[in-house]
XYZ file of N, CA and C in Angstrom:
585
model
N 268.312 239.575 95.812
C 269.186 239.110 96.887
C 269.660 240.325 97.680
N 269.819 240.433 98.704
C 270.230 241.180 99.640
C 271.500 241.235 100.544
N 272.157 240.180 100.039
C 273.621 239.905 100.411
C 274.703 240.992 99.340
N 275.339 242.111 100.510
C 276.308 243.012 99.563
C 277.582 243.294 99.748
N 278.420 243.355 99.251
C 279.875 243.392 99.533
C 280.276 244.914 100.193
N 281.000 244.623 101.245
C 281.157 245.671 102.177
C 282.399 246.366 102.076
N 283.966 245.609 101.987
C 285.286 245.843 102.238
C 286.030 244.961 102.612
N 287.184 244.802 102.183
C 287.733 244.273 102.592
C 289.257 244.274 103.186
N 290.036 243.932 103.865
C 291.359 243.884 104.526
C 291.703 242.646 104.567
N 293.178 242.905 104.762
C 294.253 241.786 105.223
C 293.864 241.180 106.355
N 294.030 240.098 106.704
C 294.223 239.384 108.082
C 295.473 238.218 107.603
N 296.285 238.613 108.959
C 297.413 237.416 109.023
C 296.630 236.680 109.807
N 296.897 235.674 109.941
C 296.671 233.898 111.388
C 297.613 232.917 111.363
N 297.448 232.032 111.821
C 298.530 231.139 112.219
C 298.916 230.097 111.007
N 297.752 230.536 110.063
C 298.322 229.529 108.484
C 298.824 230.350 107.358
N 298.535 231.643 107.492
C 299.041 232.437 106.835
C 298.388 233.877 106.345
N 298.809 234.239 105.481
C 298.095 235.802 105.274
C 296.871 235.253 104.244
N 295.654 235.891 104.656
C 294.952 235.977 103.745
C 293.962 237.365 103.562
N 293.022 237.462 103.009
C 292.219 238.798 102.406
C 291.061 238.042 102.999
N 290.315 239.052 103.789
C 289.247 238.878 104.410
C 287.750 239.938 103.724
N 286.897 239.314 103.300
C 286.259 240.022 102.677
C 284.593 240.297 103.644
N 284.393 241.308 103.328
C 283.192 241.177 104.009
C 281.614 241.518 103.948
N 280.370 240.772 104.181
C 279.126 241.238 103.434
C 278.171 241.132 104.604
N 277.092 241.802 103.652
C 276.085 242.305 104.777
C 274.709 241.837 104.136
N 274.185 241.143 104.958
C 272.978 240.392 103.914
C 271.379 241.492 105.451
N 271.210 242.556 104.488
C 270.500 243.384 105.432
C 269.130 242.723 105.716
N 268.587 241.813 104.521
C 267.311 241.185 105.177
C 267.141 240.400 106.429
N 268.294 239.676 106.287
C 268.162 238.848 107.485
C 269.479 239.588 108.706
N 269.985 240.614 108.664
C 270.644 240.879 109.270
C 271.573 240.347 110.096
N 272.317 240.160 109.064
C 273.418 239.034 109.273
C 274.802 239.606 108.480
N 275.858 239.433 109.229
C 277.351 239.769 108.168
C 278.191 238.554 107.957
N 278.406 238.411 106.896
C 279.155 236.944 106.436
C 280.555 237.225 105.797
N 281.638 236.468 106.047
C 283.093 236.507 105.486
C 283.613 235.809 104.534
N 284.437 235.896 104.138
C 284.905 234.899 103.085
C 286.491 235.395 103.276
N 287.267 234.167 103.525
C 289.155 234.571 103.408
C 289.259 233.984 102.186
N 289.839 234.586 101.796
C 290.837 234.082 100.179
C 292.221 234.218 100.720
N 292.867 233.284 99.924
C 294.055 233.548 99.704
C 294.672 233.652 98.274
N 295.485 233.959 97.757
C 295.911 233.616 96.197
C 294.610 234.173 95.717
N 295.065 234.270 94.261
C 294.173 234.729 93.027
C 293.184 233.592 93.051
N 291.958 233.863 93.769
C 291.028 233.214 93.604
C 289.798 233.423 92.062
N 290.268 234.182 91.743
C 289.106 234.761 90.712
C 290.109 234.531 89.105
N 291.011 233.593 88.754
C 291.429 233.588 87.354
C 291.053 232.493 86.760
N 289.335 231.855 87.045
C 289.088 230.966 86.406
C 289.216 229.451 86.796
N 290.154 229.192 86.870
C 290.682 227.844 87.243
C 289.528 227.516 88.872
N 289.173 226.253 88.902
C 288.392 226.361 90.389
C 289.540 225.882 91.580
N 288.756 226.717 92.194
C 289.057 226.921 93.492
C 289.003 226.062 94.433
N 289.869 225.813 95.236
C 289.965 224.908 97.105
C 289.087 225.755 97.921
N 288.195 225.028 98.141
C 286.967 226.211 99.085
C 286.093 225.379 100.099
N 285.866 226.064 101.273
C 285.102 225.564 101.644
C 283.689 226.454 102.247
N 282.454 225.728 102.372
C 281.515 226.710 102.735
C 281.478 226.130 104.265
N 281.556 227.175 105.169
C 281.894 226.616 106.796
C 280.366 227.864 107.333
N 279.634 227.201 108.043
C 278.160 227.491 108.896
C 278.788 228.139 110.047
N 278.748 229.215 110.887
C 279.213 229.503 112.112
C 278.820 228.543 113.294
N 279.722 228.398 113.930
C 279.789 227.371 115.336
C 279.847 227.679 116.128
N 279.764 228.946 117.121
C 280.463 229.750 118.057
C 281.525 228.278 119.147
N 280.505 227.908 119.549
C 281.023 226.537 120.335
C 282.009 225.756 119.999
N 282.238 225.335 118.526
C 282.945 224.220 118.042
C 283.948 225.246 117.785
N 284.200 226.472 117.302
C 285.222 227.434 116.368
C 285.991 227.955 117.566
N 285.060 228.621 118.404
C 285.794 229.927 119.371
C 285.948 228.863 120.597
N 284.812 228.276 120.653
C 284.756 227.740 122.412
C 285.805 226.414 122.368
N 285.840 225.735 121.751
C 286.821 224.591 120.948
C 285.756 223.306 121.579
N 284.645 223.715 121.644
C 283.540 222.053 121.798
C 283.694 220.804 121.652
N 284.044 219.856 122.389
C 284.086 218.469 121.727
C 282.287 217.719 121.395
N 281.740 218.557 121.463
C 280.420 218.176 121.050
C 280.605 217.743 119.404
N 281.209 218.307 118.336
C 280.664 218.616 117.179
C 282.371 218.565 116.541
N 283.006 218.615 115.285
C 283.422 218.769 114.294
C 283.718 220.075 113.838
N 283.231 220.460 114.230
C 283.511 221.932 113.227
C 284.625 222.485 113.404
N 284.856 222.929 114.316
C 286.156 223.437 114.844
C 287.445 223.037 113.803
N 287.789 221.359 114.009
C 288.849 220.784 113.513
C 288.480 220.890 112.041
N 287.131 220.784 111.300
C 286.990 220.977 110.307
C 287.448 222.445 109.411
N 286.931 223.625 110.358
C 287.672 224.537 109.966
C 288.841 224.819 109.843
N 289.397 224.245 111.181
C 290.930 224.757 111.073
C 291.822 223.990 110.267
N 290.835 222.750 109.587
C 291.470 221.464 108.711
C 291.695 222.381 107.131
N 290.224 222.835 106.817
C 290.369 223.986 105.837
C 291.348 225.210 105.109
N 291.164 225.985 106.232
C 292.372 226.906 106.734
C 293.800 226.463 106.173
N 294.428 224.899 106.855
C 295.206 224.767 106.633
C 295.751 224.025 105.279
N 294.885 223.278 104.615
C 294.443 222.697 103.567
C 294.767 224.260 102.657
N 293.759 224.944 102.767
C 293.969 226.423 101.835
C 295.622 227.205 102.067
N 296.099 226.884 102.975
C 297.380 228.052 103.357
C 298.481 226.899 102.173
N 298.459 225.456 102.316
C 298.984 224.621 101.942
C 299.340 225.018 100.633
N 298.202 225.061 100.158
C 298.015 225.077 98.400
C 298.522 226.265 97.762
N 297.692 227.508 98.701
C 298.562 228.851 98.408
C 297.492 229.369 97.823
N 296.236 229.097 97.551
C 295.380 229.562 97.264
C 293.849 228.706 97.243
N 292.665 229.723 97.778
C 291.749 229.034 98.310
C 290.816 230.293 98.278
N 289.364 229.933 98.873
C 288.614 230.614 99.821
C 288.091 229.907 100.710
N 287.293 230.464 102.085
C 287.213 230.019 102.901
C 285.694 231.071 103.179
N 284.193 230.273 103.006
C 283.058 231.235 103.053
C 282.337 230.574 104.502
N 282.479 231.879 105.155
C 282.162 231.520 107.054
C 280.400 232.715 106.979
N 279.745 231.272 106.831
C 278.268 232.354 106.992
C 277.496 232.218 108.531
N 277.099 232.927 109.160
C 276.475 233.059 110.190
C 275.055 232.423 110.388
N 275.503 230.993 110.390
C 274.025 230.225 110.376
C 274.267 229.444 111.222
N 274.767 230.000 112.367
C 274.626 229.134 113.794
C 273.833 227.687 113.966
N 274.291 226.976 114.515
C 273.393 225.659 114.775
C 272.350 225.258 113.184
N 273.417 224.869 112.604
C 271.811 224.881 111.532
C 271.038 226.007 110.848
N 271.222 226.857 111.262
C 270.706 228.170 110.929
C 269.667 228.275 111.652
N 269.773 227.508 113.422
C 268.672 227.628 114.180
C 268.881 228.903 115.496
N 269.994 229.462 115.463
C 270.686 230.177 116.112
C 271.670 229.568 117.613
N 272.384 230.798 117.948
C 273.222 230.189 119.260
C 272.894 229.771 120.355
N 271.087 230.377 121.058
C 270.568 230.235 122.225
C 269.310 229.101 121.846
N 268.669 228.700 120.908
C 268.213 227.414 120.455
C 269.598 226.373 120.506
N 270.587 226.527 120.197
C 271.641 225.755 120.366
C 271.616 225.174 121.267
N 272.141 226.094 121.898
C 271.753 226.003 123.748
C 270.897 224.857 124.224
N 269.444 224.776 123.872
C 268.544 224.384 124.093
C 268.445 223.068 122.990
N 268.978 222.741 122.373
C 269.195 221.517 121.603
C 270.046 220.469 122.412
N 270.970 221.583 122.588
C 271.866 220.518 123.589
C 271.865 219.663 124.585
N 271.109 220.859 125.457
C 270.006 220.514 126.383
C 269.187 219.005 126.200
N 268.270 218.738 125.226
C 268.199 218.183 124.628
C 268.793 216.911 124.384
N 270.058 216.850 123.870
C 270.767 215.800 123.685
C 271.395 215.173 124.699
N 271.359 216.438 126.075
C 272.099 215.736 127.115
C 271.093 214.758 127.943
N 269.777 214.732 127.406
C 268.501 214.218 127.763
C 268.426 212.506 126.932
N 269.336 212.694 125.737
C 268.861 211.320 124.615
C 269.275 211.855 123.423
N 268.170 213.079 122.730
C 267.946 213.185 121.472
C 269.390 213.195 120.920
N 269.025 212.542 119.538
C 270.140 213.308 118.511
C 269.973 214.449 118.273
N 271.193 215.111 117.025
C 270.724 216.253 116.476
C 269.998 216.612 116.293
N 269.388 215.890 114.796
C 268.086 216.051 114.234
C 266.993 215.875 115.285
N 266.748 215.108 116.231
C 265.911 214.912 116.584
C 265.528 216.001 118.183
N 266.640 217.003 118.635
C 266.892 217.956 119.420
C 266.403 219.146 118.486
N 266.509 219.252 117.319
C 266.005 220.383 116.184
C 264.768 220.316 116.302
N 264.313 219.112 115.800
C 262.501 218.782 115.552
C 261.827 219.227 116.615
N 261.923 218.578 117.570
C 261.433 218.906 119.357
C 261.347 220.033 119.310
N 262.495 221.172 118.902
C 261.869 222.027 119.288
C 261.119 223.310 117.946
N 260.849 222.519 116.899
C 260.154 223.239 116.317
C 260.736 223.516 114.701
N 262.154 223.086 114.462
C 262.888 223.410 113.270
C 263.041 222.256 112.683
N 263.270 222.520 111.514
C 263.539 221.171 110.232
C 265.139 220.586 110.626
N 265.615 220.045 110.426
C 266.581 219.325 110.755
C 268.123 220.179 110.480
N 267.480 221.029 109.517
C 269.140 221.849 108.822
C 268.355 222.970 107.925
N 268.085 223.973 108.514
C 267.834 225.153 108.280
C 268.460 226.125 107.920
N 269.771 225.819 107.470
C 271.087 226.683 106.521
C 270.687 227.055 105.226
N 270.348 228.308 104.613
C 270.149 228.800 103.391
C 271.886 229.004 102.303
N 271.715 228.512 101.619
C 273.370 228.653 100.772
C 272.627 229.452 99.569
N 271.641 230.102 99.379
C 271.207 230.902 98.179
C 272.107 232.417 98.594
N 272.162 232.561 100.002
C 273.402 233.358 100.086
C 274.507 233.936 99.563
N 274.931 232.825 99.290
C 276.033 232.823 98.708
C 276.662 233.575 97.648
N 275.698 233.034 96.478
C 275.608 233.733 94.996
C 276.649 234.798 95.065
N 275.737 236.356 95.842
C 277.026 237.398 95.392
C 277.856 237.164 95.915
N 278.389 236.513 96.640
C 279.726 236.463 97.450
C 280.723 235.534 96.672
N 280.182 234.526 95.680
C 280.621 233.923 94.437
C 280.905 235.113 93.395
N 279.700 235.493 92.850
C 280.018 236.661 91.945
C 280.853 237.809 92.576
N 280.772 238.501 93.466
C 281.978 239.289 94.070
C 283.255 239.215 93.462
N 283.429 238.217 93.799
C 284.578 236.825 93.902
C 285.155 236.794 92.326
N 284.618 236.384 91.437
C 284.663 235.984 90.442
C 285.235 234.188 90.169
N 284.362 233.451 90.678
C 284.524 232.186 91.154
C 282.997 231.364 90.720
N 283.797 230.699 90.054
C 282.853 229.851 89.084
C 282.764 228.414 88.856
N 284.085 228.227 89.862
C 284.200 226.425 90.190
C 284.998 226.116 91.217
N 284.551 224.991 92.175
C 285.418 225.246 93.413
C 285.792 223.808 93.648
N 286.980 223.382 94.051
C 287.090 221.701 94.187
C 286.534 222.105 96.067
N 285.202 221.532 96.280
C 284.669 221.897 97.510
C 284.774 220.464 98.969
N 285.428 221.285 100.045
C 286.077 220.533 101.056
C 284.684 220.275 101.859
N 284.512 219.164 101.903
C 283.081 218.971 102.767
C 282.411 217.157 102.575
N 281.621 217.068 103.718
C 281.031 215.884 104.171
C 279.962 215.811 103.555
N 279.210 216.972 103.368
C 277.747 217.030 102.826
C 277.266 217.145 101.513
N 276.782 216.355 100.826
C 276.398 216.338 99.283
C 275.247 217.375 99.359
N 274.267 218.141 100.235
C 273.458 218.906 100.158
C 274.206 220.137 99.630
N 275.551 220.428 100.198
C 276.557 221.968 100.060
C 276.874 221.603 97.889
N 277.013 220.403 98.004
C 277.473 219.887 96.610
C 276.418 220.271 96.039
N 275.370 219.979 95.949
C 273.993 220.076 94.984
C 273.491 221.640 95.243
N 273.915 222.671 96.677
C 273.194 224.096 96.549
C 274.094 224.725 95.948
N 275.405 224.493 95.658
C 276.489 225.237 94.922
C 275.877 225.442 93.260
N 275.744 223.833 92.751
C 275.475 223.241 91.609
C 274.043 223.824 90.887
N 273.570 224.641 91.646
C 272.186 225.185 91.778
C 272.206 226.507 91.981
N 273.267 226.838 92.473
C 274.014 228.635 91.589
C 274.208 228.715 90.660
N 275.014 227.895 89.906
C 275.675 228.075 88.721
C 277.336 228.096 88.981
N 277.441 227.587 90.240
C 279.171 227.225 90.549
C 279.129 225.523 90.493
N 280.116 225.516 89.347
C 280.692 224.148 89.218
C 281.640 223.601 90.404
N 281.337 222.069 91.080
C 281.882 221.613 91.692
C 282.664 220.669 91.135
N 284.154 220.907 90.656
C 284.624 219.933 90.306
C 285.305 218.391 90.757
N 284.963 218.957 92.046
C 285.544 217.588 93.071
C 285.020 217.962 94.774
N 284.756 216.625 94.968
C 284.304 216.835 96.632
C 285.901 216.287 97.298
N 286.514 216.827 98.179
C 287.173 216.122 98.927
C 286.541 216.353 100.494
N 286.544 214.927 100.926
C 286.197 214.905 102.138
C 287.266 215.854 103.408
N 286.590 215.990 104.597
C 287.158 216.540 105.790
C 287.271 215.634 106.459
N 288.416 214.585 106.890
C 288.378 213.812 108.016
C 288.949 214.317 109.447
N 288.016 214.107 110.571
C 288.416 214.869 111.768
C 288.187 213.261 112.830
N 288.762 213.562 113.912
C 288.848 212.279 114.902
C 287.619 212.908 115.245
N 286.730 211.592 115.717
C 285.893 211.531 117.143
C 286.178 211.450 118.333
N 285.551 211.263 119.276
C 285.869 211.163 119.951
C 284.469 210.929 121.043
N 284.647 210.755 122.489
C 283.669 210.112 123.068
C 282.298 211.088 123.214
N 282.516 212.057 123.276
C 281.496 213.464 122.811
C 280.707 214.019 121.415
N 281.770 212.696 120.248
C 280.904 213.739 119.537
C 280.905 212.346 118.455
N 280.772 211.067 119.601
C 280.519 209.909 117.676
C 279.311 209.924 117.750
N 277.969 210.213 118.924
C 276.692 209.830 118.188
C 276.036 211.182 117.051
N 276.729 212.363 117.607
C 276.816 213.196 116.660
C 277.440 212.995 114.926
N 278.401 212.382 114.561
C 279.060 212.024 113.923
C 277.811 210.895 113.280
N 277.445 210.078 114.019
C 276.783 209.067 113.303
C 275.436 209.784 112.698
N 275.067 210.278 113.915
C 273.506 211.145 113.089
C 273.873 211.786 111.610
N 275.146 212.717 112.013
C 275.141 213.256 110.439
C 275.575 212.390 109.161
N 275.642 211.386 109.155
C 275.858 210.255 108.073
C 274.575 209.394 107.959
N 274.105 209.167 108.806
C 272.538 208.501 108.944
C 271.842 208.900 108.848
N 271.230 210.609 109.153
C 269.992 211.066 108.984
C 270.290 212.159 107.895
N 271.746 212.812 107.701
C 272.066 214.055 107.110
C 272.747 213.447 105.732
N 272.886 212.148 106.120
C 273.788 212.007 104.305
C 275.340 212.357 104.013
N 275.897 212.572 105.111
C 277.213 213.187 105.328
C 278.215 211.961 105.057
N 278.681 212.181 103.712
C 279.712 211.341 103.499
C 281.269 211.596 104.285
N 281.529 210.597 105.042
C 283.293 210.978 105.567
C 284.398 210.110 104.541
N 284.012 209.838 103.918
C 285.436 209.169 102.509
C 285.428 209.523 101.297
């Protein structure tokens, strides 16, 4: 594996202080984060979530997509409890990147769904690698996580590290007129449980 732990610092935000950690996965040249808060590493599992980069949905605040509110649902979910992590990997669109994004969208503003804006142009439907992860678990010292998420795929690649998932709790976020056929694709074609 080629994912390595770099350094880490404080970051305050608007939910609270947390420890920002940071790695460098040199094969694919990519740097990935993880916030903790609280003693994440004494065993007991963890409030965590694994969050895909969005530039659009996170920074740009997109009503295309979920993510955004999902993250910042996280975030606040973790500041709540007083302890968490929060693993933000750089797998843009699927892990199809930001300027295929682009061009998906494109896409959808044409008809396609998600999945079917991916295919067109050449990618599998969800091209996100979570084998990633691993050292950033071991780093960590995190070995079970009650994991915040829609997707039973994140449930079964965790479970396939060797990190116990002891509970899924769902992310519920509003729709809205931009982003329910999105919303529906990922429950219909992706398996994305919302309850």
């Amino acid at each position: 594996m080629t994912v390595r732990f770099v350094d880490s610092a404080s970051l305050p935000t608007a939910w609270g202080e947390f420890d920002m950690h940071g790695f460098e996965d040199a094969q694919a040249n990519k740097e990935h984060v993880v916030l903790t808060m609280g003693d994440v590493g004494n065993g007991e599992p963890v409030l965590a979530r694994v969050h895909s980069e969005c530039l659009t949905g996170d920074a740009l605040f997109s009503m295309r997509c979920d993510c955004g509110n999902q993250l910042q649902a996280a975030l606040e979910a973790i500041a709540a409890e007083g302890r968490g992590a929060l693993f933000y990997l750089r797998q843009e669109g699927r892990g199809i990147g930001l300027l295929n994004k682009i061009r998906a969208y494109k896409l959808q503003d044409a008809g396609a769904d998600t999945v079917e804006a991916n295919e067109r142009l050449g990618f599998g439907a969800d091209m996100r690698d979570y084998s990633i992860l691993k050292p950033m678990f071991d780093h960590l010292a995190i070995d079970s996580v009650r994991l915040m998420t829609n997707n039973p795929r994140k449930v079964q690649a965790l479970e396939e590290l060797g990190v116990k998932v002891v509970e899924r709790i769902p992310l519920h976020t509003h729709s809205n007129p931009h982003n329910e056929k999105y919303l529906r694709t990922k429950a219909g074609k992706l398996g994305h449980l919302f309850g």
